[in-house]
Each structure stands twice: as structure tokens, then as C-alpha cells.
mmCIF file of C-alpha atoms in Angstrom:
data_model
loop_
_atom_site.group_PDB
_atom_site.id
_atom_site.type_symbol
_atom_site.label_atom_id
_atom_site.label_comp_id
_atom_site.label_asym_id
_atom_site.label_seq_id
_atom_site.Cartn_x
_atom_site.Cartn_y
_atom_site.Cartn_z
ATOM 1 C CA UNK Z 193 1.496 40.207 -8.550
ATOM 2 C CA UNK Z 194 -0.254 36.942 -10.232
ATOM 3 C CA UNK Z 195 3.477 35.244 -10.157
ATOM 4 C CA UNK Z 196 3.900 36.223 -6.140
ATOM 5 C CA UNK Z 197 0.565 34.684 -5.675
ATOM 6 C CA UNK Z 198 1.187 31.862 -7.164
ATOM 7 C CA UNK Z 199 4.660 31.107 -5.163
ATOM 8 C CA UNK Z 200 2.578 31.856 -2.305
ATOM 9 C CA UNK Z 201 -0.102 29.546 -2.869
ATOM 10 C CA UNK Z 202 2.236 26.682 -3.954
ATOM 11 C CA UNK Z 203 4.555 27.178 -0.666
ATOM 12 C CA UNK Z 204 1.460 27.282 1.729
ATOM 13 C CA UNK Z 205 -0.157 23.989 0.175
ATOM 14 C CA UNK Z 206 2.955 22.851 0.020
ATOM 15 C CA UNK Z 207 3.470 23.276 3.876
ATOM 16 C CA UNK Z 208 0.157 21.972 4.321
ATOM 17 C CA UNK Z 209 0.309 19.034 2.853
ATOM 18 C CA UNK Z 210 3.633 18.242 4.589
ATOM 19 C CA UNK Z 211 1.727 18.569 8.139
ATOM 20 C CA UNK Z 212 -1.115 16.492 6.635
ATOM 21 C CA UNK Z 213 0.895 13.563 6.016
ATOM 22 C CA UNK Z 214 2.342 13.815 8.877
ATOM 23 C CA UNK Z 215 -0.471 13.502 10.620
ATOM 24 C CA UNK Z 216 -1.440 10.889 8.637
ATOM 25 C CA UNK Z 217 2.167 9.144 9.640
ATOM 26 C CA UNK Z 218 1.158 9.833 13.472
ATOM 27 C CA UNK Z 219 -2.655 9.073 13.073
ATOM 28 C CA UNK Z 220 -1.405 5.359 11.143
ATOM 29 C CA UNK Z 221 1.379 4.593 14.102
ATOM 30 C CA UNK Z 222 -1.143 5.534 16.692
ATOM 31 C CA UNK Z 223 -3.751 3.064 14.924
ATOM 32 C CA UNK Z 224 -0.929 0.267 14.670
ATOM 33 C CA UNK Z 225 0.251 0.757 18.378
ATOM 34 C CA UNK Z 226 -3.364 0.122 19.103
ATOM 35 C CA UNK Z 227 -3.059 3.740 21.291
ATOM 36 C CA UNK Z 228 -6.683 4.489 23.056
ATOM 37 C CA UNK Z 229 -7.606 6.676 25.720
ATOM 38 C CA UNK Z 230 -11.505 6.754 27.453
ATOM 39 C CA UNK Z 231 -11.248 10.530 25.679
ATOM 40 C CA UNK Z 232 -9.502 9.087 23.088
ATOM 41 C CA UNK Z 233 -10.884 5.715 21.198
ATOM 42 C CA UNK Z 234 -9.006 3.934 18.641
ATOM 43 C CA UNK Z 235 -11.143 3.975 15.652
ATOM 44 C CA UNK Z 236 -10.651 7.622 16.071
ATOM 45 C CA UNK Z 237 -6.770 7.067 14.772
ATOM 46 C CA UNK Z 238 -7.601 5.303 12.274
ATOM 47 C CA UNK Z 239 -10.704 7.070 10.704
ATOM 48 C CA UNK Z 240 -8.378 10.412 11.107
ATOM 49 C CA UNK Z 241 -5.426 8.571 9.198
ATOM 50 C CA UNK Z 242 -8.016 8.065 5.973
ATOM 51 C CA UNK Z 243 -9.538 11.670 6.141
ATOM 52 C CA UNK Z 244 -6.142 13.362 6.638
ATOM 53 C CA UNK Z 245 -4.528 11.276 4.218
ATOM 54 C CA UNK Z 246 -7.277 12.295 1.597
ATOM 55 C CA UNK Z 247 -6.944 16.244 2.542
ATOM 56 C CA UNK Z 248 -2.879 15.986 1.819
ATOM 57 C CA UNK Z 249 -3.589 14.169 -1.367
ATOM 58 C CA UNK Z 250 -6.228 17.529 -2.105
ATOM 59 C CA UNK Z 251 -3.533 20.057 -1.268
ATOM 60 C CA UNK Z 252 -0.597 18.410 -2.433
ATOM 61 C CA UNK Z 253 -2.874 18.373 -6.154
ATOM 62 C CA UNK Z 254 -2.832 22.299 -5.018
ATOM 63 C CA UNK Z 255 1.065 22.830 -4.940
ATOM 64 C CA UNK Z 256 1.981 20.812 -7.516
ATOM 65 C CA UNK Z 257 -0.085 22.315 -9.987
ATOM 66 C CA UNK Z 258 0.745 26.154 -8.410
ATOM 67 C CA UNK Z 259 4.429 24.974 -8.631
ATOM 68 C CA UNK Z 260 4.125 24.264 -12.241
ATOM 69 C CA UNK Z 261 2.601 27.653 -13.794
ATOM 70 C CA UNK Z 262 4.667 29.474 -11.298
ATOM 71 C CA UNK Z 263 7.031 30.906 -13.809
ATOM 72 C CA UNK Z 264 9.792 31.437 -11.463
ATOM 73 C CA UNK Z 265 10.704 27.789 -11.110
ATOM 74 C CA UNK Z 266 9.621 26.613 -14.895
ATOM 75 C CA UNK Z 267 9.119 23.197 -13.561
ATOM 76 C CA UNK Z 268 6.992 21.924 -16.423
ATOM 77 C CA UNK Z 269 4.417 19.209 -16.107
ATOM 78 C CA UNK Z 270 7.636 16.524 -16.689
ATOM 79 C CA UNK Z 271 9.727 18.113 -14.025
ATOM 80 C CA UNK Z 272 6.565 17.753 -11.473
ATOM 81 C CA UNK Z 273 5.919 14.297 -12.813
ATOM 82 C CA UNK Z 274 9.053 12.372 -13.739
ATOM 83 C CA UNK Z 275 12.248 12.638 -11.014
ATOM 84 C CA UNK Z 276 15.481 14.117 -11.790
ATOM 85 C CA UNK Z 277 14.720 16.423 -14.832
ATOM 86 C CA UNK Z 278 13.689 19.288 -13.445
ATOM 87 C CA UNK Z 279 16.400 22.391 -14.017
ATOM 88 C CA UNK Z 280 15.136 23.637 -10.804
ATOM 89 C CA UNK Z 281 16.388 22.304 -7.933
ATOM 90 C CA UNK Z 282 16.465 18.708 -9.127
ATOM 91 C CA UNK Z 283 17.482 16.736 -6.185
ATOM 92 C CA UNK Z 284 14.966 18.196 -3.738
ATOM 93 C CA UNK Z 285 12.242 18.687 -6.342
ATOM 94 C CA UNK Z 286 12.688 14.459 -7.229
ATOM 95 C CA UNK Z 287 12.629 13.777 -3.344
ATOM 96 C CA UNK Z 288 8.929 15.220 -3.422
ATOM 97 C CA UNK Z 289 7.913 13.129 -6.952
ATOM 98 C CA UNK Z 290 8.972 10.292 -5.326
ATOM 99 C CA UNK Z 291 7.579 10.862 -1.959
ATOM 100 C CA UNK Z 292 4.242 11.821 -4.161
ATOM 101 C CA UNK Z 293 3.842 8.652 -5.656
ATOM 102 C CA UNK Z 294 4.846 6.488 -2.683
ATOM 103 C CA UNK Z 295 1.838 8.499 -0.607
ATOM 104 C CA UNK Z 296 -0.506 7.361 -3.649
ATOM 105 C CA UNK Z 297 0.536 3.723 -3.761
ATOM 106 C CA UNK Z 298 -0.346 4.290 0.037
ATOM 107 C CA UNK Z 299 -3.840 5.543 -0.650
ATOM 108 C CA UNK Z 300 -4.722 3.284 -3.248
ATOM 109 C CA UNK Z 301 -3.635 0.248 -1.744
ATOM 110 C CA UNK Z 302 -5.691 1.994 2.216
ATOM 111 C CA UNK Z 303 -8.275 2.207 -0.257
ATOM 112 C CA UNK Z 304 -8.357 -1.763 -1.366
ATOM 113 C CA UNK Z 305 -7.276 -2.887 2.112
ATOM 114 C CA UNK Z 306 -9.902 -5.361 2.254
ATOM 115 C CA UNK Z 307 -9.081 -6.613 -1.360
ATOM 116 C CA UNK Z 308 -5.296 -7.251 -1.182
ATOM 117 C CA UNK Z 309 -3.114 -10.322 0.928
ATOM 118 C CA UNK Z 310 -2.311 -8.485 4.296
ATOM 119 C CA UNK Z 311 1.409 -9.505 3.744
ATOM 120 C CA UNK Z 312 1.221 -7.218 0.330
ATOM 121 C CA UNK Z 313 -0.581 -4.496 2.196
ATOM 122 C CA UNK Z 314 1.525 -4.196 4.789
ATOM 123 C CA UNK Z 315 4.974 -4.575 2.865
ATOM 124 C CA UNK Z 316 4.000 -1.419 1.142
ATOM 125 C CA UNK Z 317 2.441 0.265 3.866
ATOM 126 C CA UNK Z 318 6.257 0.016 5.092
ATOM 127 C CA UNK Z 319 7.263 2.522 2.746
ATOM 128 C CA UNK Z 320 5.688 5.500 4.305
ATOM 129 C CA UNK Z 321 8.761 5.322 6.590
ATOM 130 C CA UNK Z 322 10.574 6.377 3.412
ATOM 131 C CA UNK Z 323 7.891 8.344 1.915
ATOM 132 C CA UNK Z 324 7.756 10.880 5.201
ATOM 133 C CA UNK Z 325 10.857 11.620 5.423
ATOM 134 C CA UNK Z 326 11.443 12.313 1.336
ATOM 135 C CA UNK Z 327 8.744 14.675 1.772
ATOM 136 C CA UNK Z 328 10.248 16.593 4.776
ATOM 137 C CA UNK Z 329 13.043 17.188 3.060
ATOM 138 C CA UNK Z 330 11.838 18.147 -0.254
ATOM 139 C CA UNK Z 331 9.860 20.844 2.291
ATOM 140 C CA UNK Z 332 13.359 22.181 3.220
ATOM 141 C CA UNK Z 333 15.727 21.859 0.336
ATOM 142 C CA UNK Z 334 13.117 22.865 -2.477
ATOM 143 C CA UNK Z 335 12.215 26.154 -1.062
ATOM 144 C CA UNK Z 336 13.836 29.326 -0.961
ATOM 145 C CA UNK Z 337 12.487 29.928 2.766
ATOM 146 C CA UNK Z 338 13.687 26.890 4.626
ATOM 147 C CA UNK Z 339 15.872 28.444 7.054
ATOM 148 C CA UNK Z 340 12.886 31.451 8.359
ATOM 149 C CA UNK Z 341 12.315 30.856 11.532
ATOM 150 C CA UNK Z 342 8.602 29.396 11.059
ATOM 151 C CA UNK Z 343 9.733 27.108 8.498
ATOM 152 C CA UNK Z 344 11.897 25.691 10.979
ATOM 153 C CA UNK Z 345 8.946 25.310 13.866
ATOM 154 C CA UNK Z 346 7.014 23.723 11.317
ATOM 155 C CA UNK Z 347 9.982 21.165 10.886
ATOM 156 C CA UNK Z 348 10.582 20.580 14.314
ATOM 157 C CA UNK Z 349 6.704 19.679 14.715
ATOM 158 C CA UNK Z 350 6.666 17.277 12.084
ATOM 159 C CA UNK Z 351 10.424 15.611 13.737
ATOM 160 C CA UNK Z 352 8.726 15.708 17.506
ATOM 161 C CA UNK Z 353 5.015 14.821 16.468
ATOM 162 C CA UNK Z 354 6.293 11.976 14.120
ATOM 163 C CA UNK Z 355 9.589 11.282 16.052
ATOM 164 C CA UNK Z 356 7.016 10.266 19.261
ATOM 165 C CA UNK Z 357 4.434 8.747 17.434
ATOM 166 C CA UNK Z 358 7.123 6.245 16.068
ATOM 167 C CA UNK Z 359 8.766 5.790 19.767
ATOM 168 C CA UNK Z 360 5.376 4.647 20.465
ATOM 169 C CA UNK Z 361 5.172 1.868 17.415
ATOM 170 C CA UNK Z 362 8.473 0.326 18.539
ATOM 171 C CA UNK Z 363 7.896 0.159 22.520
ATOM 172 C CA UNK Z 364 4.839 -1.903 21.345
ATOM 173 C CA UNK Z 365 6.330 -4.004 18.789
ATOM 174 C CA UNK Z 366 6.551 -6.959 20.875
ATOM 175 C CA UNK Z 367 3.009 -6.556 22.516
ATOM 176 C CA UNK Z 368 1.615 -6.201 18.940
ATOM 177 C CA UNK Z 369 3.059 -7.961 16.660
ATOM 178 C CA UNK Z 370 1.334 -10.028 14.019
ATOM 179 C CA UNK Z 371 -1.757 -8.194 15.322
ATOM 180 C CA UNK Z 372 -1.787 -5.350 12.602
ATOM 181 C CA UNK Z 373 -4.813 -6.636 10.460
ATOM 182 C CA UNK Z 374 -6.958 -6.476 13.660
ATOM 183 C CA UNK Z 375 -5.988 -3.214 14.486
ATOM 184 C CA UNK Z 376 -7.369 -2.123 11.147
ATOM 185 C CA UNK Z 377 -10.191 -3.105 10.967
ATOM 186 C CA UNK Z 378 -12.231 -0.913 13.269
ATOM 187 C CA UNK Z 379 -12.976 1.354 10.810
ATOM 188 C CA UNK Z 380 -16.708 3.445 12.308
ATOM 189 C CA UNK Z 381 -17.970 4.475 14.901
ATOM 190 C CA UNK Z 382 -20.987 2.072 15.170
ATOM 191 C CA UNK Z 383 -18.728 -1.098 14.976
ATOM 192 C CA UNK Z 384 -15.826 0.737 17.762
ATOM 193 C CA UNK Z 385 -18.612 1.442 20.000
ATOM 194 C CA UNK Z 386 -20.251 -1.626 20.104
ATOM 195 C CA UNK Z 387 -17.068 -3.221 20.908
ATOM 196 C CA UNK Z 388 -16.071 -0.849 23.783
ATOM 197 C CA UNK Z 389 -13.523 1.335 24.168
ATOM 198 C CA UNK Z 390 -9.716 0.293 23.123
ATOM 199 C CA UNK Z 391 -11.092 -3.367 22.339
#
């Protein structure tokens, strides 16, 4: 019964966290396409990519650490940590290391924004267009469930959520470019409001 729980609690954080980053992938293309809306302001996009990206960190702490003591996979604190050792499932379960450590690096470096050159900052920010993807398909191919039907719906949300979200970024390019550093930096309420809405 412990061991069901376990898988149970590992797959549903697991799930969780996917739809939390990609949120946070939406929330961060929405802030960058400088998208606002009278019901909508921007500093909302942005102050929503920090707090979801901090929840998917919390849960994905959750699955990886179910995943490990659940003895059905016997992925070992290595196997979660290092890619490409694990016995189970190595290819999807070294998508999701990867994918893990990417989304930190993403974090860390949100985190020390203000610290870093905004060429760095935004070169690495450029790999969450690999990171999201490595972690939708460690989702699929690492579970035992990915062809139910609600696994599926929960894919196709992510693809269509994320898939318009990024349709977004690129028919703005051209309007925005260069201007990424000032789209970041309305970061609370109190300075978004004093400036208006979507200034």
C-alpha cells in the first residue's frame, strides 16, 4: 500500500510540476511580449513567472525524492541526480535530470537578475526553450501512464498553452526587440501602478 502511495505521489507532483513550468514558460513569454490587458497588467506576468517558477521547483523536490524510495523504479539518489545511469528508463529519466538542472540555472540566475550582464542573463534564459520541452517528454516517456486519456489532455494543454504563448513572443519580435531588460523590470505592484497600465 506504502509502495502504491508512493508511485502515486511521485506521478501527481510529477504532473504538477510539469504544468507549473509551463506556466512559468507562458507567464515568462507573456512578460517578454510585453502582453497587458486593463484586466490584465503586465507586472502580473511577470510576478506569476517567479511564484510559479518557485512552486515547480517545491513539487518537482516532491517527485524526485517520491521517485527515488519508490521501490518499483530503484532509481537511487545517482540515477535522480546524474543522467544516463539510471536502469530504469534511462533515456526519459536523463531528459528530466537535465531539464531539472536547466530550470535551476533558470531560477538562480531570475534570482540574481539584477547582479549579472543582461547579455549573460538572457543567453541562458534561452535555454528554457530546451528545458520545456525535455521536461514534457520525460512526463510521457518516463511513466507507465502516458497514453490514459488524461495524461494526454494534460499534454495537449501544456502544447496549446505554451504553443500560443510562444506564437505570441515571435509576432512581437520585431516590435520588441532589444527591449527585454525593460520588460523585466516591473517587478511590484507599487512600481506597475504608478507607471500605469501596460507602460
Amino acid at each position: 500500500m506504502f509502495d502504491q502511495t508512493l508511485w502515486f505521489v511521485a506521478r501527481g507532483s510529477g504532473i504538477v510540476s510539469l504544468l507549473m513550468v509551463t506556466a512559468s514558460v507562458c507567464f515568462g513569454l507573456l512578460t517578454v511580449s510585453r502582453f497587458w490587458h486593463e484586466t490584465w497588467p503586465r507586472f502580473f506576468n511577470l510576478e506569476m513567472h517567479r511564484r510559479v517558477s518557485l512552486l515547480a521547483i517545491a513539487f518537482n523536490l516532491v517527485h524526485i525524492t517520491t521517485a527515488v524510495l519508490d521501490p518499483f523504479a530503484k532509481l537511487g539518489w545517482s540515477s535522480a541526480l546524474v543522467p544516463l545511469i539510471s536502469t530504469y528508463r534511462p533515456i526519459p529519466v536523463a531528459m528530466g535530470v537535465v531539464s531539472m538542472y536547466l530550470f535551476i540555472a533558470l531560477i538562480i540566475t531570475g534570482l540574481l537578475r539584477s547582479r549579472m550582464p543582461q547579455g549573460l542573463w538572457r543567453a541562458i534564459h534561452w535555454t528554457s526553450y530546451a528545458m520545456w520541452p525535455l521536461a514534457l517528454a520525460h512526463s510521457f516517456l518516463a511513466g507507465s501512464d502516458a497514453g490514459s486519456l488524461w495524461m494526454l489532455a494534460i499534454g495537449g494543454i501544456s502544447l496549446g498553452a505554451a504553443g500560443a504563448c510562444l506564437l505570441l513572443r515571435i509576432s512581437t519580435w520585431d516590435q520588441h526587440r532589444g527591449r527585454l531588460e525593460d520588460a523585466v523590470l516591473t517587478s511590484s505592484w507599487d512600481d506597475a501602478t504608478r507607471r500605469g497600465p501596460g507602460r
